[in-house]
Short mmCIF file of C-alpha atoms in Angstrom, two decimals:
data_model
loop_
_atom_site.label_atom_id
_atom_site.label_comp_id
_atom_site.label_asym_id
_atom_site.label_seq_id
_atom_site.Cartn_x
_atom_site.Cartn_y
_atom_site.Cartn_z
CA MET A 204 -16.51 -5.67 1.89
CA ALA A 205 -17.00 -8.27 -0.83
CA LEU A 206 -17.70 -7.13 -4.37
CA LEU A 207 -20.67 -8.72 -6.11
CA LEU A 208 -19.71 -9.12 -9.76
CA PRO A 209 -22.25 -9.73 -12.54
CA ARG A 210 -22.32 -13.35 -13.71
CA ARG A 211 -20.14 -14.14 -16.70
CA THR A 212 -21.54 -15.38 -19.98
CA PRO A 213 -20.50 -18.90 -21.10
CA SER A 214 -17.98 -17.48 -23.56
CA SER A 215 -15.38 -14.80 -22.91
CA SER A 216 -15.82 -13.47 -26.44
CA LEU A 217 -17.63 -10.20 -27.05
CA PHE A 218 -20.91 -10.06 -28.91
CA VAL A 219 -21.51 -6.92 -30.95
CA LYS A 220 -24.75 -5.97 -32.69
CA THR A 221 -25.07 -2.70 -34.55
CA ILE A 222 -28.17 -0.53 -34.25
CA GLY A 223 -29.10 0.48 -37.79
CA THR A 224 -29.29 -0.90 -41.29
CA VAL A 225 -26.59 -3.36 -42.33
CA ARG A 226 -25.53 -3.21 -45.92
CA ALA A 227 -24.48 -6.20 -47.99
CA GLY A 228 -20.91 -7.21 -47.40
CA GLN A 229 -20.64 -5.47 -44.03
CA LEU A 230 -20.93 -8.62 -41.92
CA ARG A 231 -17.59 -10.05 -40.84
CA ARG A 232 -16.36 -12.53 -38.30
CA PHE A 233 -15.47 -10.90 -35.01
CA SER A 234 -13.74 -13.70 -33.09
CA ASP A 235 -12.55 -17.27 -33.39
CA THR A 236 -16.01 -18.43 -32.33
CA SER A 237 -18.17 -18.29 -35.44
CA ARG A 238 -21.35 -17.24 -33.63
CA PHE A 239 -19.85 -13.94 -32.44
CA TYR A 240 -19.93 -11.17 -35.02
CA GLN A 241 -19.64 -7.43 -35.46
CA THR A 242 -21.88 -5.72 -37.99
CA GLN A 243 -21.42 -2.02 -38.53
CA SER A 244 -23.11 0.43 -40.83
CA THR A 245 -21.29 3.61 -41.75
CA ALA A 246 -24.49 5.51 -41.07
CA THR A 247 -24.93 4.46 -37.44
CA MET A 248 -23.53 6.35 -34.49
CA GLU A 249 -23.99 3.58 -31.93
CA VAL A 250 -23.60 -0.13 -31.46
CA GLU A 251 -25.01 -2.60 -28.96
CA LEU A 252 -22.31 -4.43 -27.01
CA THR A 253 -22.33 -7.33 -24.59
CA ALA A 254 -19.29 -7.78 -22.35
CA PRO A 255 -17.93 -11.04 -20.91
CA ASN A 256 -19.72 -10.35 -17.61
CA GLY A 257 -23.07 -10.36 -19.37
CA ARG A 258 -23.75 -6.62 -19.21
CA LYS A 259 -25.25 -5.04 -22.33
CA TRP A 260 -25.31 -1.40 -23.36
CA VAL A 261 -25.58 0.85 -26.38
CA GLN A 262 -22.15 2.28 -27.13
CA PRO A 263 -21.84 5.68 -28.90
CA LEU A 264 -19.32 5.73 -31.75
CA GLY A 265 -19.34 9.32 -32.94
CA LEU A 266 -17.91 12.68 -31.98
CA PHE A 267 -19.98 14.39 -29.27
CA ILE A 268 -20.42 18.00 -30.42
CA ASN A 269 -23.27 20.32 -29.42
CA ASN A 270 -24.89 17.52 -27.41
CA GLU A 271 -25.14 15.25 -30.46
CA PHE A 272 -23.09 12.35 -31.77
CA VAL A 273 -21.86 13.10 -35.28
CA LYS A 274 -19.65 11.42 -37.85
CA GLY A 275 -16.17 12.73 -38.46
CA GLY A 276 -15.88 14.76 -41.63
CA SER A 277 -13.01 12.65 -43.00
CA GLY A 278 -14.71 9.31 -42.39
CA GLN A 279 -11.68 8.05 -40.49
CA THR A 280 -12.24 5.58 -37.68
CA ILE A 281 -10.17 4.20 -34.80
CA ALA A 282 -10.44 0.57 -33.78
CA SER A 283 -10.70 0.01 -30.05
CA ILE A 284 -8.96 -3.23 -29.07
CA ASN A 285 -9.74 -5.45 -26.09
CA PRO A 286 -6.28 -5.96 -24.52
CA THR A 287 -7.43 -9.20 -22.88
CA THR A 288 -8.28 -10.97 -26.13
CA GLU A 289 -6.47 -8.77 -28.69
CA GLU A 290 -9.78 -8.55 -30.59
CA GLU A 291 -11.51 -5.44 -31.90
CA ILE A 292 -14.39 -4.23 -29.75
CA CYS A 293 -15.70 -1.65 -32.22
CA SER A 294 -14.51 1.35 -34.20
CA VAL A 295 -15.19 4.98 -33.32
CA ALA A 296 -15.06 8.12 -35.42
CA ALA A 297 -11.70 9.88 -35.56
CA ALA A 298 -11.72 13.68 -35.54
CA SER A 299 -9.83 15.60 -38.19
CA ALA A 300 -8.57 19.17 -37.75
CA ASP A 301 -11.80 20.36 -39.35
CA ASP A 302 -13.85 18.41 -36.79
CA VAL A 303 -11.81 19.97 -33.99
CA ASP A 304 -12.63 23.38 -35.43
CA VAL A 305 -16.35 22.56 -35.34
CA ALA A 306 -16.08 21.43 -31.72
CA VAL A 307 -14.16 24.53 -30.69
CA GLU A 308 -16.67 26.80 -32.40
CA ALA A 309 -19.46 25.00 -30.54
CA ALA A 310 -17.65 25.51 -27.25
CA ARG A 311 -16.97 29.18 -28.05
CA LYS A 312 -20.61 29.81 -28.88
CA ALA A 313 -21.76 28.05 -25.70
CA PHE A 314 -19.31 30.05 -23.60
CA LYS A 315 -20.95 33.28 -24.69
CA ASP A 316 -24.52 32.03 -24.72
CA ALA A 317 -26.85 33.02 -21.88
CA SER A 318 -27.92 29.39 -21.41
CA TRP A 319 -24.50 28.81 -19.79
CA LYS A 320 -22.95 32.22 -19.20
CA SER A 321 -25.92 33.52 -17.21
CA LEU A 322 -26.17 30.53 -14.90
CA SER A 323 -25.31 31.20 -11.29
CA GLY A 324 -22.65 29.10 -9.63
CA THR A 325 -25.41 27.34 -7.71
CA GLU A 326 -27.11 26.36 -10.97
CA ARG A 327 -23.84 25.11 -12.49
CA GLY A 328 -23.26 23.08 -9.34
CA ALA A 329 -26.72 21.54 -9.66
CA LEU A 330 -25.95 20.38 -13.21
CA MET A 331 -22.67 18.85 -12.04
CA THR A 332 -24.43 17.11 -9.16
CA LYS A 333 -26.99 15.69 -11.59
CA LEU A 334 -24.15 14.35 -13.73
CA ALA A 335 -22.57 12.77 -10.64
CA ASP A 336 -25.94 11.14 -9.84
CA LEU A 337 -26.14 9.70 -13.35
CA VAL A 338 -22.58 8.36 -13.16
CA GLU A 339 -23.56 6.51 -9.99
CA GLN A 340 -26.72 5.16 -11.60
CA HIS A 341 -24.71 3.82 -14.55
CA ALA A 342 -21.76 2.68 -12.44
CA GLU A 343 -21.83 -0.99 -13.45
CA THR A 344 -22.02 -0.19 -17.13
CA LEU A 345 -19.21 2.37 -16.91
CA ALA A 346 -17.03 -0.04 -14.93
CA THR A 347 -17.68 -2.75 -17.50
CA ILE A 348 -16.72 -0.48 -20.40
CA GLU A 349 -13.58 0.70 -18.61
CA THR A 350 -12.43 -2.85 -17.94
CA LEU A 351 -13.23 -4.06 -21.45
CA ASP A 352 -11.46 -1.18 -23.17
CA ASN A 353 -8.56 -0.65 -20.76
CA GLY A 354 -7.91 -4.09 -19.24
CA LYS A 355 -7.96 -3.04 -15.58
CA PRO A 356 -9.75 -5.39 -13.17
CA TYR A 357 -13.50 -4.89 -12.95
CA SER A 358 -13.20 -4.97 -9.15
CA VAL A 359 -11.06 -1.83 -9.37
CA SER A 360 -13.24 -0.11 -11.97
CA ILE A 361 -16.41 -0.56 -9.92
CA SER A 362 -14.98 0.14 -6.45
CA GLU A 363 -12.41 2.85 -7.20
CA ASP A 364 -12.47 4.41 -10.66
CA VAL A 365 -16.18 5.06 -11.18
CA PRO A 366 -16.75 6.31 -7.60
CA GLU A 367 -13.85 8.73 -8.08
CA VAL A 368 -15.69 10.34 -11.00
CA SER A 369 -18.80 11.12 -8.98
CA LYS A 370 -16.76 12.24 -5.96
CA VAL A 371 -14.72 14.71 -8.02
CA LEU A 372 -17.82 16.09 -9.73
CA ARG A 373 -19.60 16.55 -6.39
CA TYR A 374 -16.54 18.17 -4.84
CA TYR A 375 -16.29 20.82 -7.54
CA ALA A 376 -20.07 21.20 -7.74
CA GLY A 377 -19.85 22.34 -4.13
CA TYR A 378 -17.24 24.95 -5.05
CA ALA A 379 -19.25 26.35 -7.97
CA ASP A 380 -20.94 29.04 -5.83
CA LYS A 381 -18.06 29.48 -3.39
CA ASN A 382 -15.22 30.47 -5.69
CA PHE A 383 -15.12 34.07 -4.51
CA GLY A 384 -13.10 37.14 -5.29
CA GLN A 385 -12.17 39.56 -2.50
CA VAL A 386 -12.34 43.18 -1.42
CA ILE A 387 -8.89 44.66 -0.76
CA ASP A 388 -8.47 47.51 1.68
CA VAL A 389 -6.24 50.18 0.11
CA GLY A 390 -7.57 53.19 2.04
CA PRO A 391 -10.72 55.35 1.91
CA GLU A 392 -10.04 56.93 -1.48
CA LYS A 393 -10.25 53.72 -3.45
CA PHE A 394 -12.57 50.75 -3.49
CA ALA A 395 -10.69 47.74 -4.89
CA TYR A 396 -12.00 44.27 -5.45
CA THR A 397 -11.34 41.15 -7.51
CA ILE A 398 -13.64 38.81 -9.34
CA LYS A 399 -12.88 35.35 -10.70
CA GLU A 400 -13.86 34.84 -14.31
CA PRO A 401 -13.74 31.66 -16.39
CA VAL A 402 -10.76 31.34 -18.72
CA GLY A 403 -12.90 30.45 -21.73
CA VAL A 404 -12.73 27.44 -24.03
CA CYS A 405 -10.59 24.68 -22.50
CA GLY A 406 -8.90 22.03 -24.63
CA GLN A 407 -8.39 18.99 -22.42
CA ILE A 408 -6.40 15.90 -23.37
CA ILE A 409 -6.54 12.77 -21.24
CA PRO A 410 -4.45 9.56 -21.15
CA TRP A 411 -5.44 5.92 -21.48
CA ASN A 412 -4.51 4.63 -18.02
CA TYR A 413 -7.45 6.22 -16.15
CA PRO A 414 -9.89 7.37 -18.86
CA LEU A 415 -12.82 8.12 -16.55
CA ASP A 416 -10.91 9.60 -13.64
CA MET A 417 -8.58 11.81 -15.66
CA ALA A 418 -11.59 13.22 -17.50
CA ALA A 419 -13.34 13.98 -14.20
CA TRP A 420 -10.22 15.67 -12.82
CA LYS A 421 -10.34 18.07 -15.76
CA LEU A 422 -14.05 18.51 -16.32
CA GLY A 423 -14.78 19.14 -12.63
CA PRO A 424 -12.84 22.39 -12.10
CA ALA A 425 -13.41 23.64 -15.66
CA LEU A 426 -17.21 23.42 -15.38
CA CYS A 427 -17.20 24.65 -11.79
CA CYS A 428 -15.60 27.92 -12.94
CA GLY A 429 -17.94 28.40 -15.89
CA ASN A 430 -15.69 27.35 -18.77
CA THR A 431 -16.66 25.28 -21.79
CA VAL A 432 -14.68 22.23 -22.86
CA VAL A 433 -13.43 20.24 -25.82
CA LEU A 434 -12.18 16.99 -24.31
CA LYS A 435 -9.96 14.81 -26.50
CA LEU A 436 -9.92 11.18 -25.47
CA ALA A 437 -6.96 8.82 -25.73
CA GLU A 438 -7.34 6.98 -29.01
CA GLN A 439 -6.59 3.70 -27.21
CA THR A 440 -9.49 3.95 -24.72
CA PRO A 441 -12.34 6.14 -25.99
CA LEU A 442 -15.38 4.08 -25.03
CA SER A 443 -16.15 4.89 -21.39
CA MET A 444 -16.14 8.67 -21.80
CA LEU A 445 -18.23 8.46 -24.96
CA TYR A 446 -20.85 6.75 -22.81
CA VAL A 447 -20.50 9.54 -20.23
CA ALA A 448 -21.24 12.00 -23.04
CA LYS A 449 -24.78 10.64 -23.15
CA LEU A 450 -25.06 11.38 -19.44
CA VAL A 451 -23.83 14.94 -19.96
CA LYS A 452 -26.77 15.58 -22.25
CA GLU A 453 -29.18 13.80 -19.93
CA ALA A 454 -27.97 15.91 -16.99
CA GLY A 455 -29.11 19.04 -18.84
CA PHE A 456 -25.87 20.78 -19.83
CA PRO A 457 -26.54 23.24 -22.67
CA PRO A 458 -25.27 22.25 -26.13
CA GLY A 459 -21.60 23.00 -26.68
CA VAL A 460 -20.62 23.25 -23.02
CA VAL A 461 -19.01 19.80 -23.04
CA ASN A 462 -17.74 18.42 -26.35
CA ILE A 463 -15.99 15.04 -26.39
CA ILE A 464 -13.97 13.92 -29.38
CA ASN A 465 -11.88 10.94 -30.39
CA GLY A 466 -8.84 11.28 -32.54
CA TYR A 467 -5.14 10.76 -32.94
CA GLY A 468 -2.86 13.04 -31.00
CA ARG A 469 -0.80 14.03 -34.01
CA GLU A 470 -3.92 15.32 -35.79
CA ALA A 471 -6.82 16.04 -33.45
CA GLY A 472 -4.64 16.75 -30.42
CA ALA A 473 -2.32 19.07 -32.29
CA ALA A 474 -5.24 20.92 -33.87
CA LEU A 475 -6.85 21.43 -30.46
CA VAL A 476 -3.68 22.70 -28.81
CA GLN A 477 -2.92 25.14 -31.61
CA HIS A 478 -6.46 26.38 -32.17
CA PRO A 479 -6.57 30.19 -31.78
CA LYS A 480 -9.98 30.06 -30.09
CA VAL A 481 -8.86 27.66 -27.36
CA ASP A 482 -7.90 29.67 -24.29
CA LYS A 483 -6.47 26.92 -22.11
CA VAL A 484 -4.90 23.50 -22.56
CA ALA A 485 -4.79 20.83 -19.86
CA PHE A 486 -2.87 17.64 -20.61
CA THR A 487 -2.03 14.43 -18.79
CA GLY A 488 0.43 12.07 -20.46
CA SER A 489 4.08 11.58 -21.27
CA THR A 490 6.75 14.18 -20.65
CA ALA A 491 7.80 14.05 -24.31
CA THR A 492 4.29 14.89 -25.48
CA GLY A 493 3.96 17.55 -22.80
CA LYS A 494 7.02 19.32 -24.20
CA GLU A 495 5.51 19.31 -27.67
CA ILE A 496 2.26 20.73 -26.29
CA MET A 497 4.18 23.54 -24.60
CA LYS A 498 5.78 24.44 -27.93
CA MET A 499 2.49 24.39 -29.82
CA ALA A 500 0.58 26.32 -27.15
CA SER A 501 3.27 28.99 -26.98
CA ALA A 502 2.22 30.46 -30.34
CA THR A 503 -0.90 31.92 -28.73
CA MET A 504 0.47 31.98 -25.14
CA LYS A 505 -2.25 29.68 -23.85
CA ASN A 506 -2.78 28.98 -20.19
CA ILE A 507 -1.44 25.42 -19.75
CA THR A 508 -1.59 22.72 -17.10
CA LEU A 509 0.61 19.66 -17.62
CA GLU A 510 0.78 16.48 -15.58
CA THR A 511 3.45 14.35 -17.17
CA GLY A 512 5.81 11.50 -16.36
CA GLY A 513 7.26 10.21 -13.14
CA LYS A 514 9.84 7.85 -11.72
CA SER A 515 8.85 8.10 -8.09
CA PRO A 516 11.18 6.86 -5.34
CA LEU A 517 10.02 4.98 -2.26
CA ILE A 518 12.50 5.07 0.63
CA VAL A 519 12.45 2.37 3.32
CA PHE A 520 14.57 3.11 6.38
CA GLU A 521 15.78 0.31 8.62
CA ASP A 522 13.41 1.27 11.47
CA ALA A 523 10.32 1.07 9.24
CA ASP A 524 7.48 -1.36 9.81
CA LEU A 525 8.52 -3.73 7.02
CA GLU A 526 5.14 -5.41 6.67
CA ASN A 527 3.48 -2.05 6.18
CA ALA A 528 6.24 -0.91 3.81
CA VAL A 529 5.96 -4.06 1.71
CA THR A 530 2.16 -3.81 1.47
CA TRP A 531 2.19 -0.19 0.31
CA SER A 532 5.24 -0.69 -1.91
CA HIS A 533 3.49 -3.50 -3.74
CA GLY A 534 0.37 -1.43 -4.38
CA GLY A 535 2.45 1.60 -5.29
CA ILE A 536 3.96 -0.11 -8.32
CA MET A 537 1.89 -3.17 -9.20
CA SER A 538 -1.63 -1.72 -9.14
CA ASN A 539 -3.23 -0.75 -12.46
CA GLN A 540 -0.68 -2.98 -14.21
CA GLY A 541 2.02 -0.49 -13.19
CA GLN A 542 0.42 2.06 -15.51
CA ILE A 543 0.43 4.95 -13.03
CA CYS A 544 2.33 8.21 -13.47
CA THR A 545 3.07 8.36 -9.72
CA ALA A 546 4.03 4.67 -9.46
CA THR A 547 6.76 4.23 -6.85
CA SER A 548 8.89 2.24 -9.26
CA ARG A 549 12.25 2.87 -7.57
CA ILE A 550 12.32 1.27 -4.12
CA LEU A 551 15.32 2.36 -2.06
CA VAL A 552 15.90 0.18 1.00
CA GLN A 553 18.43 0.73 3.78
CA GLU A 554 21.23 -1.82 3.67
CA LYS A 555 20.48 -3.53 7.01
CA VAL A 556 16.96 -4.61 5.99
CA TYR A 557 17.42 -4.83 2.22
CA ASP A 558 17.57 -8.64 1.89
CA GLU A 559 14.63 -9.14 4.23
CA PHE A 560 12.60 -6.55 2.34
CA VAL A 561 13.34 -8.18 -1.02
CA GLU A 562 12.11 -11.56 0.17
CA LYS A 563 8.98 -10.10 1.76
CA PHE A 564 8.26 -8.05 -1.35
CA LYS A 565 8.57 -11.08 -3.63
CA ALA A 566 6.27 -13.04 -1.35
CA LYS A 567 3.73 -10.22 -1.45
CA VAL A 568 3.82 -10.17 -5.25
CA LYS A 569 3.21 -13.93 -5.36
CA GLU A 570 0.37 -13.60 -2.86
CA ILE A 571 -1.46 -10.59 -4.31
CA SER A 572 -0.52 -10.07 -7.97
CA VAL A 573 -2.81 -12.65 -9.51
CA VAL A 574 -2.59 -12.21 -13.28
CA GLY A 575 -5.75 -13.08 -15.15
CA ASP A 576 -9.00 -12.14 -16.83
CA PRO A 577 -9.93 -8.67 -15.55
CA PHE A 578 -13.56 -9.75 -15.17
CA GLU A 579 -12.57 -12.48 -12.69
CA GLU A 580 -12.98 -11.42 -9.07
CA THR A 581 -9.62 -12.93 -8.06
CA THR A 582 -7.61 -10.97 -10.64
CA PHE A 583 -5.28 -8.26 -9.38
CA GLN A 584 -3.38 -7.62 -12.62
CA GLY A 585 -4.89 -7.48 -16.08
CA PRO A 586 -3.13 -6.91 -19.41
CA GLN A 587 -1.19 -3.85 -20.48
CA VAL A 588 -3.47 -1.49 -22.36
CA THR A 589 -2.12 -2.01 -25.89
CA LYS A 590 0.30 -4.13 -27.85
CA ALA A 591 2.57 -1.10 -28.21
CA GLN A 592 2.72 -0.63 -24.44
CA TYR A 593 3.22 -4.36 -23.93
CA GLU A 594 6.19 -4.35 -26.29
CA ARG A 595 7.59 -1.20 -24.69
CA VAL A 596 7.59 -2.79 -21.25
CA LEU A 597 9.19 -5.98 -22.55
CA GLY A 598 11.84 -3.81 -24.20
CA PHE A 599 12.69 -2.25 -20.83
CA ILE A 600 12.95 -5.70 -19.29
CA GLU A 601 15.43 -6.73 -21.97
CA SER A 602 17.33 -3.50 -21.36
CA GLY A 603 17.58 -4.27 -17.65
CA LYS A 604 18.94 -7.73 -18.34
CA SER A 605 21.44 -6.48 -20.93
CA GLU A 606 22.72 -3.80 -18.53
CA GLY A 607 23.39 -6.37 -15.82
CA ALA A 608 20.40 -6.14 -13.49
CA THR A 609 19.07 -9.34 -11.93
CA ILE A 610 15.49 -10.41 -12.49
CA ALA A 611 14.48 -11.66 -9.07
CA MET A 612 11.05 -12.65 -10.40
CA GLY A 613 8.93 -12.25 -13.51
CA GLY A 614 10.39 -10.67 -16.59
CA GLU A 615 8.37 -12.46 -19.28
CA PRO A 616 5.01 -12.44 -21.04
CA ALA A 617 2.26 -14.10 -19.01
CA PRO A 618 -0.94 -14.53 -21.06
CA PRO A 619 -3.19 -16.81 -18.96
CA LYS A 620 -4.97 -18.26 -22.00
CA GLY A 621 -2.37 -17.69 -24.71
CA LYS A 622 -3.72 -14.27 -25.69
CA GLY A 623 -3.65 -10.78 -24.29
CA PHE A 624 -1.00 -8.19 -23.50
CA TYR A 625 -0.01 -9.71 -20.15
CA ILE A 626 3.39 -9.32 -18.49
CA ALA A 627 4.43 -11.09 -15.31
CA PRO A 628 5.09 -8.69 -12.41
CA THR A 629 8.82 -8.09 -12.53
CA VAL A 630 11.29 -7.37 -9.73
CA PHE A 631 14.81 -6.15 -10.53
CA THR A 632 17.70 -6.32 -8.05
CA ASN A 633 21.38 -5.44 -8.47
CA VAL A 634 20.26 -2.24 -10.15
CA LYS A 635 22.70 0.61 -10.74
CA PRO A 636 21.52 4.25 -10.92
CA SER A 637 22.88 4.54 -14.45
CA MET A 638 20.55 1.86 -15.83
CA ARG A 639 17.53 2.74 -17.96
CA ILE A 640 15.21 0.78 -15.66
CA PHE A 641 16.25 3.12 -12.83
CA ARG A 642 16.12 6.35 -14.80
CA GLU A 643 13.27 6.06 -17.32
CA GLU A 644 9.54 5.66 -16.85
CA ILE A 645 8.57 2.10 -17.78
CA PHE A 646 4.82 2.38 -17.10
CA GLY A 647 4.44 -1.30 -16.42
CA PRO A 648 4.55 -3.83 -13.55
CA CYS A 649 8.31 -3.51 -13.11
CA VAL A 650 10.19 -2.32 -10.03
CA ALA A 651 13.86 -1.64 -9.33
CA LEU A 652 15.14 -2.35 -5.79
CA VAL A 653 18.31 -0.55 -4.69
CA SER A 654 20.05 -0.49 -1.31
CA PHE A 655 21.48 2.57 0.46
CA LYS A 656 23.53 3.18 3.60
CA THR A 657 22.70 6.66 4.88
CA GLU A 658 19.88 9.18 4.74
CA GLU A 659 22.06 11.45 2.63
CA GLU A 660 22.62 8.66 0.09
CA ALA A 661 18.90 7.88 0.00
CA LEU A 662 18.10 11.50 -0.79
CA GLN A 663 20.78 11.64 -3.47
CA LEU A 664 19.36 8.55 -5.16
CA ALA A 665 15.77 9.76 -4.79
CA ASN A 666 16.51 13.15 -6.35
CA ASP A 667 18.76 11.81 -9.11
CA THR A 668 16.04 12.08 -11.75
CA THR A 669 14.58 14.55 -14.20
CA TYR A 670 11.14 13.74 -12.77
CA GLY A 671 9.51 15.02 -9.59
CA LEU A 672 5.94 13.80 -9.31
CA GLY A 673 5.57 11.63 -6.20
CA ALA A 674 7.67 9.98 -3.49
CA ALA A 675 7.17 7.88 -0.37
CA VAL A 676 9.06 7.54 2.91
CA PHE A 677 8.77 4.68 5.41
CA THR A 678 10.12 5.15 8.92
CA LYS A 679 8.91 5.16 12.52
CA ASP A 680 10.96 8.30 13.18
CA LEU A 681 8.48 11.03 12.27
CA VAL A 682 11.06 13.77 12.73
CA ARG A 683 13.17 12.13 10.04
CA ALA A 684 10.07 11.49 7.95
CA HIS A 685 9.19 15.18 7.84
CA ARG A 686 12.83 16.18 7.29
CA VAL A 687 13.24 13.80 4.35
CA ALA A 688 9.86 14.77 2.90
CA ARG A 689 11.01 18.40 2.79
CA GLU A 690 14.24 17.47 1.00
CA ILE A 691 12.72 15.22 -1.66
CA GLU A 692 12.21 17.04 -4.97
CA ALA A 693 8.61 16.07 -5.71
CA GLY A 694 5.18 17.60 -5.82
CA MET A 695 3.75 14.98 -3.43
CA VAL A 696 5.25 12.88 -0.65
CA TRP A 697 3.52 10.06 1.20
CA ILE A 698 4.76 9.11 4.66
CA ASN A 699 4.23 5.42 5.52
CA SER A 700 1.98 4.92 2.49
CA SER A 701 2.27 5.11 -1.29
CA ASN A 702 0.00 6.58 -3.96
CA ASP A 703 -2.51 7.41 -1.27
CA SER A 704 -3.96 10.34 -3.23
CA ASP A 705 -7.23 12.10 -2.49
CA PHE A 706 -9.44 14.31 -4.68
CA ARG A 707 -9.44 17.01 -1.96
CA ILE A 708 -5.63 17.32 -2.00
CA PRO A 709 -3.56 19.00 -4.75
CA PHE A 710 -1.96 16.64 -7.26
CA GLY A 711 1.00 17.56 -9.45
CA GLY A 712 4.75 17.58 -9.85
CA VAL A 713 7.95 19.55 -10.23
CA LYS A 714 10.85 19.41 -12.68
CA GLN A 715 9.81 17.52 -15.82
CA SER A 716 6.74 16.02 -14.18
CA GLY A 717 4.53 18.93 -15.10
CA ILE A 718 3.22 22.42 -14.50
CA GLY A 719 0.35 23.36 -12.22
CA ARG A 720 -1.93 21.36 -9.93
CA GLU A 721 -5.12 19.39 -10.26
CA LEU A 722 -7.61 18.42 -7.54
CA GLY A 723 -8.35 20.20 -4.30
CA GLU A 724 -8.96 23.94 -4.13
CA ALA A 725 -5.67 24.43 -6.00
CA GLY A 726 -7.24 22.70 -9.01
CA LEU A 727 -9.54 25.71 -9.53
CA GLN A 728 -6.74 28.21 -10.06
CA PRO A 729 -5.82 27.24 -13.64
CA TYR A 730 -9.46 27.61 -14.73
CA CYS A 731 -10.01 31.18 -13.50
CA ASN A 732 -8.73 34.59 -14.44
CA VAL A 733 -8.56 37.00 -11.53
CA LYS A 734 -9.76 40.44 -12.61
CA ALA A 735 -8.90 43.46 -10.45
CA ILE A 736 -11.35 46.38 -10.41
CA HIS A 737 -10.31 49.80 -9.08
CA VAL A 738 -12.95 52.36 -8.10
CA ASN A 739 -11.82 55.94 -7.46
CA MET A 740 -13.99 56.91 -4.48
CA ALA A 741 -12.66 60.50 -4.59
CA ALA A 742 -14.03 61.22 -8.06
#
């Protein structure tokens, strides 16, 4: 089905007009084109934006606490950068530790207030369904914001990312009045039963690669179970979820149930994780940061869910359908600019078909991985999200070259118009398992291709990692497929596909790829406490 994209404006620059009074000296040039400006008053909490596709909206800039946008107490701001043009889109308020405390207190008060606590599961589900409806109604605006702020293709934002938000919310809305306890038969002298209670105030921290979807994955089960939330956005990509905050209020959620803050991880994130009135922490991001969160949360023994890094293997046996394997392998690493925790970035191919696979894979990259403006319909790959991530990926490419790997294609910056954090899709061959590009998470459009001889060798290579998030197996022998899937050390295994996740199926890893599960029915467990009640019937 063809996607109908909004028409582009004549210029690719971004026009910004602030709502509010502009003081003298606050007008400054925004881009190289003199007629495009940003004007921003310190008093305003919103700004009118126009994106390159012509869509206009009013963008919130503040901290969303108690259903209102407020300034940060410190006056700090964070500039959000368009990775396509390297220009500033706007600046948003940055939360200090004191602001986090205000947000947590709001969430704590809401958790105990009858306006939320006394709602039935059916009523909570109705609020979540209303929010899902509003997300769908604002889909084009949300997709535009996501693409502008993150750099992913608009075609992906509108057809995949935004629909995922409403699907996840609807899924957990359906569970809100079906998350039952149970009666346990222990004999006639005792009546024993369990009830599921919300954990309390949930501190949730999301990454920059899927700002909308990762927020939905966390908000959905938390709200379904009756918790309240302080959601900290990634400082690199705060804009889309700040817009969703307006929809939260419009949907009718009581003040304080959902609080959404911007802020740096070292300040706002650390304050949230360590706050004594936060009962649970859920985090998606790097393994290194996940370890620090575990340390900080341990002081108050918080319930934690972590989804961290990955270096997922994809195994292609010689009997596999190579065309199918190549198609899924390409999507498994090159989609979303390679910025996927489950990216199948280590492709292990049986010796007999290795050379043929490499040539087919390179041809697929040339055919599909069109690098360009994310608002163009033909674009498959946009820029990396930030300059820091761009430089990190280029550093890994240099490491691969210095350690002796061969760059079969790509391996250099690729800005279509001389600007933007673009990197050509990169294929490494002659890769040894000791190399950094084989062992460490690159989080970019870079793949390492390695040959193997036997099933045992494939498994050894696949499991030779500290990570254990996802894996994929390609073979026509389904007995072998199931056998290998059982032996791979990962939380998820795809057979004859890659990164084919679904919101109804548990998502999570083993080893240093995280703790706990999100999505599916399993995603509810971290957000409930099971209380056992014993009744002495003989009394």
